[in-house]
Tab-separated table of C-alpha atoms and ligand atoms in Angstrom:
chain	number	residue	atom	x	y	z
J	1	MET	CA	26.163	4.696	-13.128
J	2	ASP	CA	24.561	6.656	-15.307
J	3	TYR	CA	22.832	9.879	-14.107
J	4	GLN	CA	20.687	10.390	-16.298
J	5	THR	CA	19.401	13.846	-17.189
J	6	VAL	CA	21.043	15.414	-14.118
J	7	ALA	CA	23.589	17.519	-15.518
J	8	GLN	CA	21.516	19.938	-14.191
J	9	GLY	CA	24.286	22.653	-12.950
J	10	ALA	CA	22.253	22.281	-8.989
J	11	CYS	CA	22.402	18.654	-8.827
J	12	GLU	CA	27.151	18.805	-9.968
J	13	LYS	CA	27.492	16.907	-6.811
J	14	ILE	CA	24.944	14.717	-6.528
J	15	GLU	CA	27.763	12.085	-7.066
J	16	GLU	CA	29.739	12.890	-4.501
J	17	ALA	CA	26.404	12.600	-2.134
J	18	VAL	CA	25.055	9.374	-3.494
J	19	SER	CA	28.662	7.758	-2.150
J	20	ARG	CA	27.683	9.111	1.097
J	21	PHE	CA	24.301	7.325	2.214
J	22	LEU	CA	24.869	3.469	2.890
J	23	VAL	CA	22.629	2.127	-0.137
J	24	ASN	CA	22.659	-2.302	-0.496
J	25	GLY	CA	24.241	-2.552	-4.092
J	26	GLU	CA	25.776	-0.272	-6.331
J	27	PRO	CA	24.649	2.244	-7.433
J	28	GLN	CA	23.014	2.363	-11.336
J	29	GLU	CA	20.752	4.989	-11.982
J	30	CYS	CA	19.590	7.647	-10.900
J	31	ARG	CA	17.045	9.823	-12.368
J	32	ARG	CA	14.568	13.159	-11.779
J	33	TYR	CA	11.464	11.981	-10.220
J	34	GLY	CA	8.134	12.966	-8.964
J	35	ASN	CA	6.543	16.984	-9.358
J	36	GLY	CA	7.466	18.645	-6.716
J	37	HIS	CA	7.823	22.200	-6.869
J	38	ILE	CA	10.699	22.774	-4.478
J	39	ASN	CA	13.278	19.751	-3.581
J	40	ASP	CA	15.043	18.351	-7.047
J	41	THR	CA	13.421	14.076	-5.966
J	42	PHE	CA	15.516	11.534	-7.492
J	43	LEU	CA	14.886	8.056	-8.060
J	44	LEU	CA	18.181	5.927	-7.152
J	45	CYS	CA	18.582	1.979	-8.557
J	46	THR	CA	21.119	0.036	-7.187
J	47	GLY	CA	22.535	-3.870	-7.981
J	48	GLU	CA	23.552	-5.298	-11.186
J	49	ALA	CA	20.558	-6.514	-13.544
J	50	GLY	CA	18.622	-9.509	-12.578
J	51	GLU	CA	20.521	-9.407	-8.268
J	52	GLU	CA	17.942	-7.515	-6.033
J	53	ARG	CA	17.662	-4.229	-6.857
J	54	GLY	CA	17.462	-1.327	-4.427
J	55	ARG	CA	15.843	1.463	-4.661
J	56	TYR	CA	15.787	4.983	-2.758
J	57	ILE	CA	14.753	8.640	-2.740
J	58	LEU	CA	17.536	11.337	-3.222
J	59	GLN	CA	16.265	14.636	-2.083
J	60	ARG	CA	18.444	18.042	-2.887
J	61	MET	CA	16.830	19.525	-0.284
J	62	ASN	CA	16.088	23.648	-1.207
J	63	THR	CA	17.797	25.871	1.208
J	64	ASP	CA	16.403	29.242	-0.697
J	65	VAL	CA	12.829	27.705	0.851
J	66	PHE	CA	14.467	26.600	3.693
J	67	LYS	CA	16.758	28.544	5.755
J	68	ASP	CA	17.705	26.118	8.632
J	69	PRO	CA	18.208	22.700	6.633
J	70	LYS	CA	19.274	21.096	10.017
J	71	GLY	CA	16.505	22.170	12.391
J	72	LEU	CA	14.248	20.762	9.107
J	73	MET	CA	16.024	17.442	9.314
J	74	GLY	CA	15.919	17.600	13.098
J	75	ASN	CA	11.150	18.118	12.641
J	76	VAL	CA	11.690	15.021	10.066
J	77	SER	CA	14.380	12.585	11.615
J	78	GLY	CA	11.607	12.980	15.520
J	79	VAL	CA	8.201	12.983	13.762
J	80	THR	CA	9.146	9.585	11.646
J	81	LYS	CA	10.702	7.852	14.272
J	82	TYR	CA	7.563	8.412	16.531
J	83	LEU	CA	5.562	7.808	13.741
J	84	ARG	CA	7.746	4.819	13.174
J	85	GLU	CA	7.152	3.174	16.693
J	86	GLN	CA	3.069	3.836	16.324
J	87	ILE	CA	2.773	2.282	13.042
J	88	ILE	CA	5.056	-0.906	14.707
J	89	LYS	CA	1.893	-0.822	17.897
J	90	SER	CA	-1.058	-0.769	15.828
J	91	GLY	CA	0.863	-4.186	13.501
J	92	GLY	CA	1.405	-1.632	9.748
J	93	ASN	CA	4.351	-2.360	8.430
J	94	PRO	CA	6.814	0.863	8.945
J	95	ASP	CA	8.615	0.791	6.011
J	96	ARG	CA	5.870	1.529	3.624
J	97	GLU	CA	3.932	3.458	5.655
J	98	THR	CA	5.971	6.029	6.874
J	99	LEU	CA	9.024	8.258	5.274
J	100	THR	CA	12.682	5.912	6.584
J	101	LEU	CA	15.944	7.640	6.879
J	102	VAL	CA	18.892	6.524	5.046
J	103	LYS	CA	21.544	6.953	7.434
J	104	THR	CA	25.142	8.417	5.709
J	105	GLU	CA	28.108	6.632	5.681
J	106	ASP	CA	29.040	9.702	9.454
J	107	GLY	CA	26.324	8.325	10.667
J	108	LEU	CA	23.906	12.039	10.196
J	109	ASP	CA	20.912	12.021	8.742
J	110	TYR	CA	22.483	14.280	5.437
J	111	TYR	CA	24.561	14.960	3.661
J	112	VAL	CA	26.087	18.294	2.491
J	113	ASP	CA	28.321	18.668	0.027
J	114	SER	CA	31.573	20.140	-1.520
J	115	ILE	CA	29.397	22.516	-2.081
J	116	GLY	CA	27.188	23.106	0.658
J	117	SER	CA	24.263	21.855	-0.920
J	118	TRP	CA	22.478	19.687	1.405
J	119	TRP	CA	21.128	16.412	0.223
J	120	ARG	CA	18.919	13.730	2.534
J	121	MET	CA	18.134	10.357	1.579
J	122	TYR	CA	14.870	7.783	2.187
J	123	LEU	CA	13.567	4.017	0.831
J	124	PHE	CA	11.581	4.925	-1.902
J	125	ILE	CA	8.516	3.019	-1.223
J	126	ALA	CA	7.300	1.001	-4.448
J	127	ASP	CA	4.682	-0.139	-5.498
J	128	ALA	CA	2.464	2.033	-4.264
J	129	THR	CA	0.840	5.665	-6.613
J	130	GLY	CA	1.259	10.015	-5.685
J	131	TYR	CA	-1.957	11.177	-7.973
J	132	ASP	CA	-1.296	14.570	-9.514
J	133	ALA	CA	-5.442	14.285	-10.261
J	134	VAL	CA	-7.411	12.931	-9.044
J	135	GLU	CA	-8.301	9.211	-11.003
J	136	ARG	CA	-11.383	7.379	-8.087
J	137	GLU	CA	-13.039	9.645	-5.764
J	138	GLU	CA	-12.550	7.184	-3.859
J	139	ASP	CA	-9.238	7.494	-3.311
J	140	PHE	CA	-10.291	10.588	-2.944
J	141	TYR	CA	-11.832	10.295	0.046
J	142	GLN	CA	-8.734	6.824	1.269
J	143	SER	CA	-6.354	10.814	0.718
J	144	ALA	CA	-8.953	12.451	3.529
J	145	LYS	CA	-9.093	9.939	5.933
J	146	ALA	CA	-5.087	9.559	5.889
J	147	PHE	CA	-4.945	12.256	6.192
J	148	GLY	CA	-6.893	12.828	9.002
J	149	HIS	CA	-5.259	11.012	11.018
J	150	PHE	CA	-1.704	11.329	10.507
J	151	GLN	CA	-2.388	15.426	12.073
J	152	ARG	CA	-4.824	12.542	14.780
J	153	LEU	CA	-1.399	10.229	14.959
J	154	LEU	CA	0.570	13.557	15.979
J	155	ASP	CA	-1.817	14.736	18.285
J	156	GLN	CA	1.000	14.277	21.743
J	157	TYR	CA	3.907	15.200	20.059
J	158	PRO	CA	6.258	17.535	21.595
J	159	VAL	CA	5.303	20.821	19.189
J	160	GLU	CA	7.946	22.102	21.457
J	161	LYS	CA	10.485	19.318	19.236
J	162	LEU	CA	9.714	21.402	15.548
J	163	THR	CA	11.611	23.676	14.015
J	164	GLU	CA	9.041	26.454	12.047
J	165	THR	CA	11.390	25.602	8.948
J	166	ILE	CA	9.595	28.413	7.079
J	167	PRO	CA	8.236	31.086	9.371
J	168	ASP	CA	4.631	31.397	9.181
J	169	PHE	CA	4.075	29.858	6.041
J	170	HIS	CA	0.296	29.853	6.291
J	171	ASN	CA	-0.530	33.059	7.948
J	172	THR	CA	-2.076	34.410	5.125
J	173	PRO	CA	-1.727	37.781	6.163
J	174	LYS	CA	1.318	38.460	5.988
J	175	ARG	CA	1.754	36.330	2.265
J	176	PHE	CA	-0.408	39.475	1.813
J	177	GLU	CA	2.063	41.567	2.696
J	178	ALA	CA	4.137	40.031	1.060
J	179	PHE	CA	1.913	39.415	-2.447
J	180	VAL	CA	1.456	44.082	-2.362
J	181	ARG	CA	5.251	44.756	-1.709
J	182	ALA	CA	5.991	42.315	-4.247
J	183	VAL	CA	3.306	44.409	-6.660
J	184	ARG	CA	4.568	47.812	-5.708
J	185	GLU	CA	8.225	46.832	-5.630
J	186	ASP	CA	7.441	45.053	-9.826
J	187	ALA	CA	10.787	43.568	-9.926
J	188	MET	CA	10.539	42.627	-13.292
J	189	GLY	CA	8.099	45.141	-14.988
J	190	ARG	CA	5.356	42.734	-14.864
J	191	ALA	CA	2.539	44.648	-13.127
J	192	ASP	CA	0.819	46.161	-15.950
J	193	LYS	CA	0.143	42.636	-17.164
J	194	VAL	CA	-1.905	41.268	-14.299
J	195	ARG	CA	-3.159	43.898	-13.286
J	196	ALA	CA	-6.953	42.186	-12.806
J	197	GLU	CA	-5.130	39.256	-11.353
J	198	ILE	CA	-4.182	41.918	-8.649
J	199	ALA	CA	-7.329	43.852	-9.094
J	200	PHE	CA	-8.973	40.499	-7.428
J	201	VAL	CA	-6.317	40.310	-4.588
J	202	MET	CA	-6.842	43.718	-3.629
J	203	ASP	CA	-10.351	43.065	-3.261
J	204	ARG	CA	-10.967	39.787	-0.791
J	205	GLU	CA	-7.738	42.196	1.404
J	206	LYS	CA	-11.025	41.755	4.302
J	207	ASP	CA	-11.216	37.877	4.300
J	208	MET	CA	-7.352	37.852	5.278
J	209	ALA	CA	-7.152	36.943	8.935
J	210	VAL	CA	-10.818	34.430	9.310
J	211	VAL	CA	-9.472	31.700	9.965
J	212	THR	CA	-5.823	33.550	11.379
J	213	ASP	CA	-7.640	35.465	13.968
J	214	LYS	CA	-9.332	32.971	14.170
J	215	LEU	CA	-6.297	31.642	15.888
J	216	LYS	CA	-4.504	33.959	17.812
J	217	ARG	CA	-7.270	34.275	19.787
J	218	GLY	CA	-7.912	30.709	20.830
J	219	GLU	CA	-10.753	29.870	19.032
J	220	ILE	CA	-9.193	26.946	17.288
J	221	PRO	CA	-7.100	24.723	18.615
J	222	CYS	CA	-3.269	25.271	17.925
J	223	ARG	CA	-2.126	21.525	16.630
J	224	VAL	CA	1.145	19.668	14.591
J	225	THR	CA	-0.057	19.499	12.014
J	226	HIS	CA	0.816	18.916	7.452
J	227	ASN	CA	0.956	21.633	6.141
J	228	ASP	CA	1.336	20.754	2.794
J	229	THR	CA	-1.317	18.472	1.964
J	230	LYS	CA	-1.336	18.035	-1.703
J	231	LEU	CA	-2.228	15.106	-3.131
J	232	ASN	CA	0.291	14.420	-4.922
J	233	ASN	CA	2.132	14.473	-1.106
J	234	ILE	CA	0.534	11.175	0.192
J	235	LEU	CA	0.973	7.780	-1.382
J	236	LEU	CA	-1.623	4.977	-1.846
J	237	ASP	CA	-1.303	1.196	-2.313
J	238	ASP	CA	-1.361	0.668	-5.974
J	239	ARG	CA	-2.886	-3.486	-4.404
J	240	THR	CA	-5.055	-2.323	-1.970
J	241	LYS	CA	-5.833	1.110	-3.020
J	242	GLU	CA	-5.861	2.278	-0.010
J	243	ALA	CA	-3.504	5.556	1.474
J	244	LEU	CA	-0.705	4.213	2.267
J	245	CYS	CA	2.245	7.176	3.347
J	246	VAL	CA	1.728	10.184	4.159
J	247	ILE	CA	5.217	11.941	2.541
J	248	ASP	CA	7.202	15.486	2.498
J	249	LEU	CA	7.603	16.504	6.072
J	250	ASP	CA	9.164	19.475	5.347
J	251	THR	CA	6.418	21.595	6.410
J	252	ILE	CA	5.074	19.487	9.670
J	253	MET	CA	5.026	22.665	11.812
J	254	PRO	CA	2.033	24.517	14.374
J	255	GLY	CA	-0.904	25.088	12.784
J	256	THR	CA	-3.932	24.486	11.811
J	257	ALA	CA	-6.301	21.395	10.394
J	258	VAL	CA	-8.200	23.992	8.459
J	259	PHE	CA	-5.731	25.075	6.667
J	260	ASP	CA	-4.418	21.435	6.353
J	261	PHE	CA	-8.102	20.174	4.424
J	262	GLY	CA	-8.121	23.386	2.468
J	263	ASP	CA	-5.090	22.854	0.996
J	264	SER	CA	-5.918	18.901	-0.214
J	265	ILE	CA	-9.351	20.652	-1.201
J	266	ARG	CA	-7.700	23.678	-3.364
J	267	PHE	CA	-5.747	20.910	-5.628
J	268	GLY	CA	-7.915	17.706	-5.316
J	269	ALA	CA	-11.594	19.137	-5.339
J	270	ASN	CA	-10.353	21.056	-8.367
J	271	THR	CA	-11.989	19.701	-11.779
J	272	ALA	CA	-8.649	21.559	-13.747
J	273	ALA	CA	-5.159	20.833	-13.769
J	274	GLU	CA	-3.103	23.415	-11.406
J	275	ASP	CA	-1.842	24.824	-13.890
J	276	GLU	CA	-4.695	24.801	-16.638
J	277	THR	CA	-3.876	27.802	-19.155
J	278	ASP	CA	-8.187	27.032	-20.557
J	279	LEU	CA	-9.775	28.242	-17.057
J	280	SER	CA	-13.407	27.503	-17.779
J	281	LYS	CA	-12.172	23.653	-16.314
J	282	VAL	CA	-12.111	25.245	-13.278
J	283	SER	CA	-14.216	24.634	-10.985
J	284	LEU	CA	-14.710	23.165	-7.502
J	285	SER	CA	-16.114	19.749	-7.779
J	286	LEU	CA	-19.258	19.833	-5.068
J	287	SER	CA	-18.904	16.091	-4.707
J	288	LEU	CA	-14.921	15.854	-4.632
J	289	TYR	CA	-15.560	18.340	-1.969
J	290	GLU	CA	-18.026	16.676	0.342
J	291	THR	CA	-15.997	13.405	-0.133
J	292	TYR	CA	-12.881	14.448	1.375
J	293	THR	CA	-14.477	16.291	3.951
J	294	ARG	CA	-15.913	12.443	5.586
J	295	GLY	CA	-13.276	10.909	4.507
J	296	PHE	CA	-10.428	13.705	7.101
J	297	LEU	CA	-13.416	13.760	9.699
J	298	ALA	CA	-13.684	9.757	9.428
J	299	GLY	CA	-9.846	10.338	9.835
J	300	CYS	CA	-9.876	13.147	12.645
J	301	GLY	CA	-12.150	10.111	14.746
J	302	GLY	CA	-14.183	13.544	16.427
J	303	SER	CA	-11.187	14.970	17.505
J	304	LEU	CA	-12.004	18.747	15.623
J	305	THR	CA	-14.073	21.115	17.510
J	306	ALA	CA	-16.786	22.742	15.959
J	307	ALA	CA	-14.841	26.037	15.889
J	308	GLU	CA	-12.911	23.952	13.847
J	309	LEU	CA	-15.793	22.066	11.648
J	310	GLU	CA	-17.187	26.132	11.324
J	311	MET	CA	-14.089	26.987	9.562
J	312	LEU	CA	-13.196	24.044	7.126
J	313	PRO	CA	-15.147	25.757	3.745
J	314	TRP	CA	-12.888	28.849	5.040
J	315	GLY	CA	-10.126	26.902	4.774
J	316	ALA	CA	-11.040	25.405	1.553
J	317	ARG	CA	-11.497	29.412	0.421
J	318	LEU	CA	-8.736	31.017	2.236
J	319	MET	CA	-5.463	28.465	0.996
J	320	THR	CA	-6.764	28.557	-2.271
J	321	LEU	CA	-6.253	32.763	-1.670
J	322	GLU	CA	-3.650	32.063	-0.009
J	323	CYS	CA	-1.664	29.847	-2.806
J	324	GLY	CA	-2.873	32.036	-5.446
J	325	MET	CA	-1.507	35.171	-4.084
J	326	ARG	CA	2.119	33.502	-4.533
J	327	PHE	CA	2.405	32.022	-7.372
J	328	LEU	CA	0.938	35.761	-8.415
J	329	THR	CA	3.887	36.599	-6.132
J	330	ASP	CA	6.387	34.734	-7.099
J	331	TYR	CA	5.672	35.759	-10.626
J	332	LEU	CA	6.328	38.824	-9.949
J	333	GLU	CA	9.375	38.131	-8.169
J	334	GLY	CA	11.306	36.751	-11.220
J	335	ASP	CA	9.826	33.288	-9.962
J	336	HIS	CA	12.619	32.507	-7.887
J	337	TYR	CA	10.385	30.223	-5.077
J	338	PHE	CA	8.607	27.779	-7.514
J	339	ARG	CA	10.021	25.489	-9.840
J	340	ILE	CA	8.885	26.815	-13.708
J	341	HIS	CA	9.505	24.379	-16.916
J	342	ARG	CA	7.075	27.089	-19.118
J	343	PRO	CA	7.555	30.427	-18.742
J	344	ASP	CA	3.930	31.809	-17.351
J	345	HIS	CA	3.990	29.233	-15.049
J	346	ASN	CA	3.414	30.813	-11.966
J	347	LEU	CA	0.829	33.479	-13.895
J	348	ASP	CA	-1.373	30.268	-15.130
J	349	ARG	CA	-0.586	29.180	-11.605
J	350	ALA	CA	-2.059	31.502	-9.883
J	351	ARG	CA	-4.520	32.447	-12.315
J	352	THR	CA	-6.621	29.219	-11.325
J	353	GLN	CA	-6.355	29.115	-8.007
J	354	LEU	CA	-7.995	32.878	-8.042
J	355	ALA	CA	-11.046	31.038	-10.624
J	356	LEU	CA	-11.100	28.368	-8.146
J	357	VAL	CA	-11.636	31.603	-5.821
J	358	GLU	CA	-14.559	32.749	-7.724
J	359	ASP	CA	-15.968	29.770	-7.903
J	360	MET	CA	-16.159	28.456	-4.096
J	361	GLU	CA	-17.181	31.892	-3.505
J	362	ARG	CA	-20.941	31.260	-6.048
J	363	LYS	CA	-20.654	28.243	-3.600
J	364	TRP	CA	-20.220	29.414	-0.306
J	365	GLU	CA	-23.496	28.122	0.735
J	366	GLU	CA	-23.507	24.336	-0.115
J	367	MET	CA	-19.830	24.497	0.968
J	368	LYS	CA	-20.680	26.204	4.328
J	369	VAL	CA	-24.365	24.665	4.701
J	370	LYS	CA	-24.181	21.035	3.189
J	371	TYR	CA	-21.340	19.790	3.700
J	372	CYS	CA	-19.792	20.969	7.017
J	373	LEU	CA	-22.384	21.792	9.375
L	401	LIG	P1	8.390	18.812	-2.900
L	401	LIG	O1	9.036	19.206	-1.736
L	401	LIG	O2	9.833	19.238	-4.005
L	401	LIG	O3	7.247	18.442	-3.274
L	401	LIG	P2	8.509	15.865	-1.957
L	401	LIG	O4	9.043	15.183	-0.780
L	401	LIG	O5	7.231	16.072	-2.090
L	401	LIG	O6	9.165	17.284	-2.929
L	401	LIG	O7	9.136	14.673	-3.114
L	401	LIG	C1	9.026	14.795	-5.253
L	401	LIG	C2	7.461	13.632	-4.982
L	401	LIG	O8	8.749	11.688	-5.268
L	401	LIG	C3	6.899	12.261	-4.376
L	401	LIG	O9	5.344	13.878	-5.308
L	401	LIG	C4	6.486	11.358	-4.667
L	401	LIG	O10	6.160	10.997	-5.987
L	401	LIG	C5	7.544	11.101	-5.274
L	401	LIG	N1	8.697	10.233	-3.849
L	401	LIG	C6	9.328	11.242	-2.631
L	401	LIG	N2	9.463	10.517	-1.613
L	401	LIG	C7	9.322	9.152	-1.849
L	401	LIG	C8	9.280	7.766	-1.355
L	401	LIG	N3	9.959	7.733	-0.191
L	401	LIG	N4	8.989	7.111	-2.033
L	401	LIG	C9	7.964	6.928	-3.213
L	401	LIG	N5	7.888	8.126	-3.462
L	401	LIG	C10	8.500	9.057	-3.593
L	402	LIG	C1	4.643	23.050	-3.000
L	402	LIG	O1	7.031	20.881	-2.417
L	402	LIG	P1	5.358	21.066	-3.148
L	402	LIG	O2	5.482	20.749	-4.375
L	402	LIG	O3	4.597	19.791	-1.977
L	402	LIG	C2	4.593	24.000	-1.840
L	402	LIG	C3	2.758	24.777	-0.677
L	402	LIG	C4	1.718	24.760	-2.132
L	402	LIG	C5	2.117	23.331	-3.524
L	402	LIG	C6	1.547	24.634	-4.599
L	402	LIG	C7	7.491	23.992	1.069
L	402	LIG	O4	4.561	22.237	-2.125
L	402	LIG	O5	2.953	25.487	-0.244
L	402	LIG	O6	1.289	24.657	-1.956
L	402	LIG	O7	3.291	24.196	-3.910
L	402	LIG	N1	5.120	23.628	-0.350
L	402	LIG	C8	5.885	24.787	-0.022
L	402	LIG	O8	1.293	23.374	-5.123
L	402	LIG	O9	5.994	26.491	-0.027
L	403	LIG	MG1	5.419	17.229	-2.054
């Protein structure tokens, strides 16, 4: 079998891992796949050429980020089973419309290899695409509808069954505290290079708790949310062009729909890529913002409260600020959290997010009044 491009140390036990999952046919080829920042993702193909080939997604889970991988897999298994039942009830195709875990020979949903790395496998969802940028406005609408619908589907899911896979994941004030600590410690001696970016974040301290305070006071409801709703975490059907499957379920936790909305805007309504180095290309597309809002509200089917609707623009602004702060924190701490592909990659990412916040502030009245209230 050809383990192309997987010789990197971190994945040295990939062959051992592959052999433990119950796949159809002989493994033939395994290569890196997708553009996620967290897990190591591979596409595994089985079966001889000419035979019906099997395709699977194999992931080495990032246990630096997810400290309780067993709890996490309990979430993924519980949520996918639940979604599967709902999809079957509504006459859909559960193998394409939600993730399907492949069992190991021990009947488990994960395999821990001989050096302690955690692996899992999903059926590969074929003839579908996860986009890294909006190519057609209609695609963005479809993704919005699906993310909205997703959280409605999970409306009745028993919250007590969920492990908090990353405590305080979208606790923006806590993210700010971590950022301030990283600046103070300046472990890599990089702070001097980014004084302007640091000042930009510090100047916005008063904004950090706008949404979390409402959540704490019960003014907006705590729901089962996805928490990582960027465009490449949803697959669109290549044939029908409709959103097919919400993926990357690692961060399903109690949270707020306001942030699920906001994180999609942060990524998809930016006119530039998340790691664009020419900041003049970064801006909020009000047209994409409006399109997403329409889709999300349609998908939520009237389930959002007036207080949540009112907070949607803040969701976009704070998810962008929080993400910028997280990239900058990681840059200051030596790039240990997000996977980088070049030096200063996290700094480039942080800069686009902060530039986007600035543009949102410029367009604030339009974001607030025109589309959401
Ligand atoms: P990360 O947490 O690192 O972002 P993801 O779970 O989002 O990892 O997976 C990375 C990429 O792999 C996705 O953006 C998507 O392109 C692809 N992918 C993941 N699961 C599947 C699947 N079951 N079928 C097809 N593609 C998938
Ligand atoms: C990470 O896993 P991925 O690439 O879909 C991160 C998100 C960030 C995003 C920025 C578990 O998402 O929180 O918003 O990068 N996921 C985790 O692109 O931290
Ligand atoms: Mg992802």
